[in-house]
Short mmCIF file of C-alpha atoms and ligand atoms in Angstrom, two decimals:
data_model
loop_
_atom_site.label_atom_id
_atom_site.label_comp_id
_atom_site.label_asym_id
_atom_site.label_seq_id
_atom_site.Cartn_x
_atom_site.Cartn_y
_atom_site.Cartn_z
CA UNK O 1 -155.09 31.84 23.82
CA UNK O 2 -153.81 30.78 20.37
CA UNK O 3 -152.07 27.45 20.06
CA UNK O 4 -148.26 27.34 20.43
CA UNK O 5 -146.19 27.69 17.25
CA UNK O 6 -142.80 27.16 18.86
CA UNK O 7 -141.83 24.38 21.24
CA UNK O 8 -139.05 25.15 23.72
CA UNK O 9 -137.67 22.03 25.35
CA UNK O 10 -134.66 21.47 27.58
CA UNK O 11 -132.91 18.54 29.15
CA UNK O 12 -133.40 19.75 32.72
CA UNK O 13 -135.06 22.53 34.66
CA UNK O 14 -131.50 23.60 35.51
CA UNK O 15 -131.28 24.79 31.86
CA UNK O 16 -134.15 27.23 32.37
CA UNK O 17 -132.03 30.19 33.50
CA UNK O 18 -130.38 30.04 30.04
CA UNK O 19 -133.42 28.99 27.99
CA UNK O 20 -135.62 31.73 29.48
CA UNK O 21 -134.08 34.16 26.97
CA UNK O 22 -135.66 32.25 24.06
CA UNK O 23 -139.06 32.52 25.74
CA UNK O 24 -138.51 36.24 26.33
CA UNK O 25 -137.80 36.85 22.62
CA UNK O 26 -140.88 34.90 21.54
CA UNK O 27 -142.96 36.97 23.97
CA UNK O 28 -141.39 40.10 22.48
CA UNK O 29 -142.50 39.04 18.98
CA UNK O 30 -145.93 37.93 20.21
CA UNK O 31 -145.42 34.32 19.16
CA UNK O 32 -147.27 31.70 21.20
CA UNK O 33 -144.99 28.96 22.52
CA UNK O 34 -144.91 26.02 24.90
CA UNK O 35 -142.04 25.23 27.25
CA UNK O 36 -141.22 22.00 29.02
CA UNK O 37 -138.48 19.61 30.17
CA UNK O 38 -137.73 16.65 27.90
CA UNK O 39 -134.60 14.66 28.65
CA UNK O 40 -133.00 12.51 25.94
CA UNK O 41 -131.29 10.32 28.52
CA UNK O 42 -133.70 10.32 31.47
CA UNK O 43 -137.01 10.31 29.57
CA UNK O 44 -136.18 8.90 26.12
CA UNK O 45 -139.77 7.80 25.44
CA UNK O 46 -141.12 11.23 26.34
CA UNK O 47 -138.58 12.68 23.88
CA UNK O 48 -139.84 10.40 21.11
CA UNK O 49 -143.46 11.22 21.92
CA UNK O 50 -142.70 14.95 21.94
CA UNK O 51 -140.84 14.85 18.61
CA UNK O 52 -143.47 12.64 16.97
CA UNK O 53 -146.44 14.75 18.09
CA UNK O 54 -145.05 18.29 17.71
CA UNK O 55 -145.99 18.84 14.07
CA UNK O 56 -149.46 17.34 14.50
CA UNK O 57 -150.02 19.70 17.44
CA UNK O 58 -149.28 22.73 15.24
CA UNK O 59 -145.69 23.43 16.30
CA UNK O 60 -143.62 24.96 13.47
CA UNK O 61 -140.17 25.17 15.07
CA UNK O 62 -138.53 23.43 18.02
CA UNK O 63 -135.88 25.07 20.17
CA UNK O 64 -134.00 22.43 22.15
CA UNK O 65 -131.41 23.24 24.79
CA UNK O 66 -129.13 20.85 26.64
CA UNK O 67 -125.78 20.73 28.40
CA UNK O 68 -122.90 18.27 28.66
CA UNK O 69 -123.56 15.21 26.49
CA UNK O 70 -126.27 17.24 24.78
CA UNK O 71 -128.11 14.71 22.65
CA UNK O 72 -131.62 16.19 22.90
CA UNK O 73 -131.58 18.55 19.87
CA UNK O 74 -130.01 16.00 17.53
CA UNK O 75 -132.24 13.14 18.59
CA UNK O 76 -135.37 15.28 18.26
CA UNK O 77 -134.15 16.35 14.79
CA UNK O 78 -133.71 12.69 13.89
CA UNK O 79 -137.42 12.07 14.50
CA UNK O 80 -139.23 15.20 13.26
CA UNK O 81 -139.05 17.10 9.96
CA UNK O 82 -139.65 20.38 11.81
CA UNK O 83 -136.67 22.73 11.95
CA UNK O 84 -134.76 22.22 15.21
CA UNK O 85 -132.68 25.02 16.73
CA UNK O 86 -130.11 23.71 19.21
CA UNK O 87 -128.89 25.70 22.19
CA UNK O 88 -125.71 24.37 23.80
CA UNK O 89 -125.94 25.08 27.52
CA UNK O 90 -122.92 25.43 29.77
CA UNK O 91 -124.32 23.30 32.57
CA UNK O 92 -123.05 21.86 35.84
CA UNK O 93 -121.94 18.71 33.96
CA UNK O 94 -120.23 20.59 31.10
CA UNK O 95 -116.44 20.53 31.12
CA UNK O 96 -116.19 23.99 29.61
CA UNK O 97 -119.19 24.22 27.27
CA UNK O 98 -117.36 22.75 24.27
CA UNK O 99 -118.87 19.34 25.04
CA UNK O 100 -122.41 20.74 24.62
CA UNK O 101 -121.45 22.82 21.56
CA UNK O 102 -119.90 19.89 19.72
CA UNK O 103 -122.63 17.42 20.73
CA UNK O 104 -125.22 19.70 19.12
CA UNK O 105 -123.17 21.12 16.24
CA UNK O 106 -121.49 18.07 14.74
CA UNK O 107 -124.57 16.38 13.32
CA UNK O 108 -124.23 13.78 10.55
CA UNK O 109 -125.28 14.60 6.98
CA UNK O 110 -129.03 14.41 6.55
CA UNK O 111 -130.01 15.48 10.05
CA UNK O 112 -129.35 19.20 10.53
CA UNK O 113 -129.65 21.11 13.78
CA UNK O 114 -129.37 24.91 13.53
CA UNK O 115 -126.90 25.38 16.36
CA UNK O 116 -126.55 28.78 18.03
CA UNK O 117 -123.63 29.90 20.21
CA UNK O 118 -123.05 28.65 23.75
CA UNK O 119 -125.93 29.79 26.00
CA UNK O 120 -127.32 31.87 23.09
CA UNK O 121 -131.00 31.11 23.72
CA UNK O 122 -131.82 34.70 22.80
CA UNK O 123 -130.58 34.09 19.26
CA UNK O 124 -132.54 30.84 19.16
CA UNK O 125 -135.69 32.81 19.96
CA UNK O 126 -134.92 35.34 17.24
CA UNK O 127 -134.15 32.62 14.69
CA UNK O 128 -137.42 30.85 15.53
CA UNK O 129 -139.23 34.17 15.05
CA UNK O 130 -137.50 34.59 11.67
CA UNK O 131 -138.76 31.17 10.59
CA UNK O 132 -142.30 32.04 11.73
CA UNK O 133 -141.90 35.44 10.04
CA UNK O 134 -141.50 33.85 6.60
CA UNK O 135 -145.26 33.23 6.65
CA UNK O 136 -146.49 35.84 9.14
CA UNK O 137 -146.40 39.48 8.09
CA UNK O 138 -146.85 40.87 11.61
CA UNK O 139 -143.90 38.89 12.95
CA UNK O 140 -141.81 39.90 9.89
CA UNK O 141 -142.61 43.57 10.55
CA UNK O 142 -141.72 43.21 14.24
CA UNK O 143 -138.39 41.63 13.24
CA UNK O 144 -137.72 44.53 10.87
CA UNK O 145 -138.34 46.95 13.73
CA UNK O 146 -136.06 44.90 16.01
CA UNK O 147 -133.22 45.12 13.48
CA UNK O 148 -133.81 48.84 13.11
CA UNK O 149 -133.62 49.30 16.89
CA UNK O 150 -130.37 47.29 17.06
CA UNK O 151 -128.82 49.53 14.45
CA UNK O 152 -130.09 52.73 16.13
CA UNK O 153 -128.55 51.56 19.41
CA UNK O 154 -125.11 51.11 17.82
CA UNK O 155 -125.29 54.52 16.12
CA UNK O 156 -126.21 56.10 19.46
CA UNK O 157 -123.19 54.45 21.09
CA UNK O 158 -120.91 55.65 18.26
CA UNK O 159 -122.29 59.15 18.72
CA UNK O 160 -121.58 58.89 22.45
CA UNK O 161 -117.92 58.00 21.79
CA UNK O 162 -117.46 60.90 19.38
CA UNK O 163 -117.04 63.42 22.17
CA UNK O 164 -113.84 61.77 23.46
CA UNK O 165 -112.26 60.10 20.43
CA UNK O 166 -111.24 61.45 17.04
CA UNK O 167 -113.30 59.81 14.28
CA UNK O 168 -113.24 60.70 10.60
CA UNK O 169 -115.76 57.98 9.67
CA UNK O 170 -119.14 59.63 9.48
CA UNK O 171 -121.75 57.78 7.41
C1 RP5 F 1 -128.28 17.77 30.63
O1 RP5 F 1 -127.62 17.65 31.82
C2 RP5 F 1 -129.29 18.86 30.89
O2 RP5 F 1 -129.68 19.47 29.69
C3 RP5 F 1 -128.54 19.80 31.79
O3 RP5 F 1 -127.89 20.81 31.03
C4 RP5 F 1 -127.49 18.91 32.42
C5 RP5 F 1 -127.57 18.83 33.91
O4 RP5 F 1 -128.85 18.39 34.33
P1 RP5 F 1 -129.23 18.34 35.87
O5 RP5 F 1 -128.33 17.32 36.50
O6 RP5 F 1 -129.04 19.72 36.42
O7 RP5 F 1 -130.69 17.91 35.91
O8 RP5 F 1 -128.91 16.59 30.24
#
């Protein structure tokens, strides 16, 4: 099997039900990935080791998910120069999800984290594929097809509504 290009990490295995969607998208685009638990607070040294070694191990993008006081994506981004996509997770210790969103989103100048919406691991997977697709023609073509399918789905739904609702917009 080819070596992983994307690293999916999360603060706890309790994040997996959300983070699974990122793995599913990478599988869809045929991108090899690794997935593991790395906790900023409970295993800080493991987090440093992961962030320091990722690039040397061939990883091109890191997707990091965490809930509550979600410091994992930002701290990993502070160590590596790889792009880090942050997934705020609405976890058992989140008040309402805003805590995770703001912990990941409000990074200081100089240390960006590409933050997706709350629980939006699917978009994190697609964004990672888009980054890989900038230098991989097969992935870029698969992304093009994915966008085409999204659009076809909406047009099909609009067609379905036509029968019951007047609609003069027909492009
Ligand atoms: C965060 O605390 C994790 O990312 C998870 O979202 C949350 C709860 O963790 P567990 O107590 O379920 O292990 O660090």
